[in-house]
PDB file of C-alpha atoms in Angstrom:
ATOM      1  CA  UNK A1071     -25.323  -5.380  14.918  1.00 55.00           C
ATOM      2  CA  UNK A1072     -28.395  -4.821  13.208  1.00 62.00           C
ATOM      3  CA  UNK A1073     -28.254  -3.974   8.907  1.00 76.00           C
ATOM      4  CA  UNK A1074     -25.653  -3.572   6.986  1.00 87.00           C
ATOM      5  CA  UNK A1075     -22.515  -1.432   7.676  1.00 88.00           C
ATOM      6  CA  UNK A1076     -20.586   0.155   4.721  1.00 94.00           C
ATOM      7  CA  UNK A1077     -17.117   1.210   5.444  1.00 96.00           C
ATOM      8  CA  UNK A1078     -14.056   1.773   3.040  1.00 98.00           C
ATOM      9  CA  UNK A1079     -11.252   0.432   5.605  1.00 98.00           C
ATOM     10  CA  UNK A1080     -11.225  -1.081   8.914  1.00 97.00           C
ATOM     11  CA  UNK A1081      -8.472  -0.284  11.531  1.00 97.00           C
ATOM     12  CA  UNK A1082      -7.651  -2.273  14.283  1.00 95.00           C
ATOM     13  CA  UNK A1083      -6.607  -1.008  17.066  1.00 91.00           C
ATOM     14  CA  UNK A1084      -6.245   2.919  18.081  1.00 90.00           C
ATOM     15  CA  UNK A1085      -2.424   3.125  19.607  1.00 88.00           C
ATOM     16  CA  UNK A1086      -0.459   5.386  17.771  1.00 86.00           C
ATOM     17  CA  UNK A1087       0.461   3.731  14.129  1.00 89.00           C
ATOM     18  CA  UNK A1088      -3.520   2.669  13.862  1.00 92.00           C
ATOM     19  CA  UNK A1089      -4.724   5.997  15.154  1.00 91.00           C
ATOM     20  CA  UNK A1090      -2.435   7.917  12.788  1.00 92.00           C
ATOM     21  CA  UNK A1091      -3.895   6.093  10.000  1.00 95.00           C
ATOM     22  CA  UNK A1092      -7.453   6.377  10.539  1.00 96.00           C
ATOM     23  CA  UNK A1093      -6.772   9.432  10.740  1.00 96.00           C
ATOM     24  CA  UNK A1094      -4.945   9.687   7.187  1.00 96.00           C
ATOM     25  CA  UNK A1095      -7.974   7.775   6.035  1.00 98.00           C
ATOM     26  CA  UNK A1096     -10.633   9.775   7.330  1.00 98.00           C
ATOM     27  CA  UNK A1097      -8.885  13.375   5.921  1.00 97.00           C
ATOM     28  CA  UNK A1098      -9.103  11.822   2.676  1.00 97.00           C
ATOM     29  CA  UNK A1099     -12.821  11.363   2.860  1.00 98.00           C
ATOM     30  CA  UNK A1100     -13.001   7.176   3.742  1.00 98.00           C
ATOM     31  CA  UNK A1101     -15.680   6.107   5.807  1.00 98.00           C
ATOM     32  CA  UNK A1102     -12.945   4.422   8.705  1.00 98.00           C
ATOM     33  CA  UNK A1103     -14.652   1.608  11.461  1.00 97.00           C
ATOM     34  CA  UNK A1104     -11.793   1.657  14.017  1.00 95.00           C
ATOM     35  CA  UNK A1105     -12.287  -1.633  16.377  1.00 95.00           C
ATOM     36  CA  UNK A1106     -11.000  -1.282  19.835  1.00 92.00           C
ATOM     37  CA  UNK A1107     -10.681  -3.950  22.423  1.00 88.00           C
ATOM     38  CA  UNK A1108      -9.297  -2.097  25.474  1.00 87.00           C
ATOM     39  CA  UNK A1109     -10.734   0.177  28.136  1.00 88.00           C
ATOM     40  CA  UNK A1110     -11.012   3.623  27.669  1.00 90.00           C
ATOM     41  CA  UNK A1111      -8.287   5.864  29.647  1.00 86.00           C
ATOM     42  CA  UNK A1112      -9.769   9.242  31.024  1.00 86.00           C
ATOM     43  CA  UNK A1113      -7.362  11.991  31.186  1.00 79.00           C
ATOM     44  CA  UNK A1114      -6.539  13.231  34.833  1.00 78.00           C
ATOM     45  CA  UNK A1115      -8.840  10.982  36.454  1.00 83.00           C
ATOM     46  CA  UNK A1116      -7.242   7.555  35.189  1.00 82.00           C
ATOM     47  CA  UNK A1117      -3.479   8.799  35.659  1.00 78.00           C
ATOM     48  CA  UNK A1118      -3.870   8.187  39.323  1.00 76.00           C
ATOM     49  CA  UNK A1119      -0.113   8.706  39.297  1.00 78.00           C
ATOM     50  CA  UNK A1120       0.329  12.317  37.425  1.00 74.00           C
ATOM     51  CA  UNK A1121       1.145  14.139  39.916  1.00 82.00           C
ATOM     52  CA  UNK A1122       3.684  12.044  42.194  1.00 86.00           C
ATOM     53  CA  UNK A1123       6.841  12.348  42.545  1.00 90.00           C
ATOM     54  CA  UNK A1124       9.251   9.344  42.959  1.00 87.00           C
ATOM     55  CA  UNK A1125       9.396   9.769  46.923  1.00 91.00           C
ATOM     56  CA  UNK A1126       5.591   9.497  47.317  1.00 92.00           C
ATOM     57  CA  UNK A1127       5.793   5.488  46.697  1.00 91.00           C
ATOM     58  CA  UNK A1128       6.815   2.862  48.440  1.00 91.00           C
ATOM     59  CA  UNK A1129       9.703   1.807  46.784  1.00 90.00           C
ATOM     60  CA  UNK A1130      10.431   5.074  45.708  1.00 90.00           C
ATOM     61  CA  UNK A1131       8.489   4.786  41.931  1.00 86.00           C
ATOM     62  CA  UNK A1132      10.891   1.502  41.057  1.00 88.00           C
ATOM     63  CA  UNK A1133       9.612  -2.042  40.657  1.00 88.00           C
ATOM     64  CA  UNK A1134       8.996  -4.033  43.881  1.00 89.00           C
ATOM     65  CA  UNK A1135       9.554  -8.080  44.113  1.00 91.00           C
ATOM     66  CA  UNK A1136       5.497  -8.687  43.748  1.00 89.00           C
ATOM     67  CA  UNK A1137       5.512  -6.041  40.384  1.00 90.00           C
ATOM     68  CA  UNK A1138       8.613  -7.981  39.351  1.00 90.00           C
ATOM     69  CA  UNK A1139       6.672 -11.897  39.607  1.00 89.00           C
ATOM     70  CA  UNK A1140       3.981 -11.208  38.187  1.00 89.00           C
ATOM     71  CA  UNK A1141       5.483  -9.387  34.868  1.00 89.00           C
ATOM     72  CA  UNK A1142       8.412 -10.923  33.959  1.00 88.00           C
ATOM     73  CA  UNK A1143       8.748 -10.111  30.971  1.00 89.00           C
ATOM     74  CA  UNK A1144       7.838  -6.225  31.589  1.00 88.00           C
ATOM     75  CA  UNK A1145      10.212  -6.339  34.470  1.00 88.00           C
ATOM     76  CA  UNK A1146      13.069  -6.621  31.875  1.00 87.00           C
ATOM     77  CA  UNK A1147      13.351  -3.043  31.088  1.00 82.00           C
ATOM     78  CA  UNK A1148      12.330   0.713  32.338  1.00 80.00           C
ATOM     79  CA  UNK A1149       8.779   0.716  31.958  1.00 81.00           C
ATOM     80  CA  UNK A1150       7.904  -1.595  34.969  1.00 86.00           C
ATOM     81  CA  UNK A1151       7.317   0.903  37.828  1.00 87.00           C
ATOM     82  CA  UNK A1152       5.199   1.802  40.431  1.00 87.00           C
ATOM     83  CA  UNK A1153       3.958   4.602  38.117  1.00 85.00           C
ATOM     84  CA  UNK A1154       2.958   2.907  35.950  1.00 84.00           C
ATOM     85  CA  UNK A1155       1.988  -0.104  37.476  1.00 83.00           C
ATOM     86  CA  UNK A1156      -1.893  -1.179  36.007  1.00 82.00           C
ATOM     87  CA  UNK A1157      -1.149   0.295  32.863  1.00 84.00           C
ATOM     88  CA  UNK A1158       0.316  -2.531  31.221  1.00 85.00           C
ATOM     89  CA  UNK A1159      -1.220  -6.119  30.206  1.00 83.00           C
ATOM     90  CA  UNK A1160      -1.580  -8.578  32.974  1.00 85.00           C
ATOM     91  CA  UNK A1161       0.918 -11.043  31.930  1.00 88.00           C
ATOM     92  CA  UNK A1162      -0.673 -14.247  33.806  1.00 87.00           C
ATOM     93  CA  UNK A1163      -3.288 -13.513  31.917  1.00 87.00           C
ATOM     94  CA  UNK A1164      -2.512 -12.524  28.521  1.00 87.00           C
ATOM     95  CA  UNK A1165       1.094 -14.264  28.451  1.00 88.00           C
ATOM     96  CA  UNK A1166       3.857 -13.372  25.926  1.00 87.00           C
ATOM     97  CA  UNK A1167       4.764 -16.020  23.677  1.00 88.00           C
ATOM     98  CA  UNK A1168       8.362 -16.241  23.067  1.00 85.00           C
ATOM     99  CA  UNK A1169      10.369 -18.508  20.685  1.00 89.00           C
ATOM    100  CA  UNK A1170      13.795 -15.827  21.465  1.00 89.00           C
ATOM    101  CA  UNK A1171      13.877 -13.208  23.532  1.00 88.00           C
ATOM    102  CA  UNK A1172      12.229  -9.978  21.930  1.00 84.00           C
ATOM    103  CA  UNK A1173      10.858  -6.946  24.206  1.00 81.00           C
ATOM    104  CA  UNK A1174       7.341  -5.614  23.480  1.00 80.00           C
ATOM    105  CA  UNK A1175       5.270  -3.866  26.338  1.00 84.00           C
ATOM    106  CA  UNK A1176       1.578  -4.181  25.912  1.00 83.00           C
ATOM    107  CA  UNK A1177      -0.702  -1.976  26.996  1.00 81.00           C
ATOM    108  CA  UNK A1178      -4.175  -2.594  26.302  1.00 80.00           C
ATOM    109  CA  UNK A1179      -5.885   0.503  26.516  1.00 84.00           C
ATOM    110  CA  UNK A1180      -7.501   3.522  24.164  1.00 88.00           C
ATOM    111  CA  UNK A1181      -4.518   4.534  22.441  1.00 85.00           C
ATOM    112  CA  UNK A1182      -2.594   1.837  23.006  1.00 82.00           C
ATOM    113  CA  UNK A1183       1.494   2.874  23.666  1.00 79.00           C
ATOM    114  CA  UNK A1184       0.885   6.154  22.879  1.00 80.00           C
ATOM    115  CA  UNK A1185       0.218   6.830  26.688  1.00 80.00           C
ATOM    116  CA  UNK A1186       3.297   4.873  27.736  1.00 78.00           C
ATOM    117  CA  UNK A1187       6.268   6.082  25.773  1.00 75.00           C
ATOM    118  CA  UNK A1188       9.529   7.779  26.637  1.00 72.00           C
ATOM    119  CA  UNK A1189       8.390  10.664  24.724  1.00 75.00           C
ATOM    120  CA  UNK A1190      11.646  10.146  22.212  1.00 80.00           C
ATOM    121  CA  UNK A1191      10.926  10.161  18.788  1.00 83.00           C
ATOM    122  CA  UNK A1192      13.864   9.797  16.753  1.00 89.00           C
ATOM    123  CA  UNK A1193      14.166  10.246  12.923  1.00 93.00           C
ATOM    124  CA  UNK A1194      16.159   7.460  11.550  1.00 94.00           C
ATOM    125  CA  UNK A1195      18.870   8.780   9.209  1.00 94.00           C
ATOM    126  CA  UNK A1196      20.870   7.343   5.995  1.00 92.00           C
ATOM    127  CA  UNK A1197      23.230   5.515   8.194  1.00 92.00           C
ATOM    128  CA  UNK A1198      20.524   3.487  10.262  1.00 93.00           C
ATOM    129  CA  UNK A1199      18.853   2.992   6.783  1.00 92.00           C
ATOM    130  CA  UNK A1200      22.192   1.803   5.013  1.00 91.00           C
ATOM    131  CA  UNK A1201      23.361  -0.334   7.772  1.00 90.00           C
ATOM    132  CA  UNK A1202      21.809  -3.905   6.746  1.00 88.00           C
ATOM    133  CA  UNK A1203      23.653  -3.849   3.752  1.00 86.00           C
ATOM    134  CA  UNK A1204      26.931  -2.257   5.603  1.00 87.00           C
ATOM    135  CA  UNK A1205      26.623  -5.201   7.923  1.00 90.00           C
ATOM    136  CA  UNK A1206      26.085  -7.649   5.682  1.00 86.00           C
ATOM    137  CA  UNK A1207      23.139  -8.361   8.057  1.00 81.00           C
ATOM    138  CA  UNK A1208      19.945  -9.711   6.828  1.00 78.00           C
ATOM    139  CA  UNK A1209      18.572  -8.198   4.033  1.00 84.00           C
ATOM    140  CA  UNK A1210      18.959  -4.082   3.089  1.00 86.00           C
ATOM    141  CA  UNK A1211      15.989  -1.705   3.721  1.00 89.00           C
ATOM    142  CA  UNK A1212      14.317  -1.132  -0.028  1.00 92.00           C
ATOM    143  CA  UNK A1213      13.722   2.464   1.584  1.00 94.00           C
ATOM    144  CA  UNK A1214      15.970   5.489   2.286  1.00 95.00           C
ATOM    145  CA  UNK A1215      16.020   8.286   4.344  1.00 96.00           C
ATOM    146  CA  UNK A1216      14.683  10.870   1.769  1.00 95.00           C
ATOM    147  CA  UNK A1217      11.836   8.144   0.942  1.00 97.00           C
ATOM    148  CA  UNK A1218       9.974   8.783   4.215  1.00 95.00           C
ATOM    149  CA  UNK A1219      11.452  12.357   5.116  1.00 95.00           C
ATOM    150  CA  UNK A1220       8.623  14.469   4.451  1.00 96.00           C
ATOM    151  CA  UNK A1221       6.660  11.878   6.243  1.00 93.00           C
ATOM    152  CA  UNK A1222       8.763  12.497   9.437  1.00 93.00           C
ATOM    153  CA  UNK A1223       7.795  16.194   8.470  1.00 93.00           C
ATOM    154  CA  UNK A1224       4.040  15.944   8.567  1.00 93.00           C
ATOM    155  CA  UNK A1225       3.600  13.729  11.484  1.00 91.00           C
ATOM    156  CA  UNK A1226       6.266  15.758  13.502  1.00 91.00           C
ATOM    157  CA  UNK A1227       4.039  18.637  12.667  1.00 90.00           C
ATOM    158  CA  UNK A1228       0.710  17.093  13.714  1.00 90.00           C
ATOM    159  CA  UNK A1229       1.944  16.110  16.928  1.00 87.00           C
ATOM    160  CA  UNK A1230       3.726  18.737  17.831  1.00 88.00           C
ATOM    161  CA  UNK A1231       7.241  16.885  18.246  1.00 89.00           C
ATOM    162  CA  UNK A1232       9.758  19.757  19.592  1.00 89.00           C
ATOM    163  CA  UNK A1233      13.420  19.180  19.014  1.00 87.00           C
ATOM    164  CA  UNK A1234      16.916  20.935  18.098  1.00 87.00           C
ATOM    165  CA  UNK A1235      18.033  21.447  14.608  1.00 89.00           C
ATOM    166  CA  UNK A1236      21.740  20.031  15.486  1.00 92.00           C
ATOM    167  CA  UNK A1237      23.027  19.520  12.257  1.00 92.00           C
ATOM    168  CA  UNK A1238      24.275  15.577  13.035  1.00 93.00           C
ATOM    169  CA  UNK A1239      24.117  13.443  10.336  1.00 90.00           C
ATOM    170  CA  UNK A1240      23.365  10.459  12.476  1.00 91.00           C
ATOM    171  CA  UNK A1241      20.468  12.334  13.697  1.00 92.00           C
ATOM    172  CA  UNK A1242      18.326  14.597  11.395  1.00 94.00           C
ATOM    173  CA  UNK A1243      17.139  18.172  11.553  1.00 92.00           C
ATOM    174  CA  UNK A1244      13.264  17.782  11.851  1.00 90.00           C
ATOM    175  CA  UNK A1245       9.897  20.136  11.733  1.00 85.00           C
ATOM    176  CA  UNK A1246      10.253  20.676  15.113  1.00 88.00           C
ATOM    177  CA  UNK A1247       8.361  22.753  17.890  1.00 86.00           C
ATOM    178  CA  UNK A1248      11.311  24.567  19.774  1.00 84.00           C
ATOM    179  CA  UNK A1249      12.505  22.560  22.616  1.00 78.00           C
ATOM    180  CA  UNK A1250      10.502  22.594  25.956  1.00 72.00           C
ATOM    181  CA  UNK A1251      11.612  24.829  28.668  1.00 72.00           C
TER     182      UNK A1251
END
């Protein structure tokens, strides 16, 4: 790179916690360098799958035996499919180092897993933060619920998260977007 580059923060990576905060950064007037190592997804014309339905594949949009080989550590849980097989990290050749079991789906692409999500965001309430110290397992979360609330409240807002205000104390009224119909 030829001469000198000022900037106030760096951000690495541009999935959905690094995106949101360059973000932050930049609407506060910081000169942001985001670094990005993945390829670029182009809406429409990279979802090759968009507009299938289950019955248009093979296997009927599950994972087949060869999908199933050659991620098997994706092939644990939902997201291994023929939907969205080619979205995710080639596991032969970035493997997954594992001392325990622990299930984290890589995607290595603009944006990161904020194209691959189950498009369920869930506020966490008292009880999830309180339960540590309830359990007597690990060590208690030096946050509470009304510590990040209006957080929950500005990002729901920015990305338009819709939701029902239910009332349940497990699961807390948001800034939502009425539901989808």
């Amino acid at each position: 790179m030829a001469g000198n580059m000022h900037c106030d923060a760096i951000v690495v990576g541009s999935g959905i916690s690094d995106g949101s905060a360059a973000k932050e950064l930049t609407e506060k007037g910081l000169k942001v360098l985001l670094l990005e190592r993945a390829r670029n997804i182009e809406h429409l014309t990279d979802f090759l799958n968009a507009d299938k339905e289950s019955w248009d594949y093979p296997h009927r949009g599950s994972a087949a035996v060869e999908m199933k080989r050659k991620s098997p550590v994706l092939q644990r849980d939902y997201p291994l499919n023929e939907q969205t097989w080619g979205m995710w990290t080639d596991e032969r050749a970035n493997p997954y180092v594992e001392n325990k079991r622990f299930d984290w789906f890589r995607g290595y692409h603009v944006g990161g897993r904020s194209l691959l999500w189950g498009r369920q965001t869930y506020r966490w309430s008292d009880t999830d933060f309180k339960s540590n110290a309830k359990d007597g397992v690990v060590i208690d979360w030096p946050i509470r619920y009304a510590d990040i609330a209006p957080w929950y409240d500005h990002v729901e807002r920015f990305a338009g998260i819709s939701g029902a205000r239910d009332g349940l104390d497990f699961l807390p009224n948001g800034d939502f977007l009425p539901p989808s119909r």
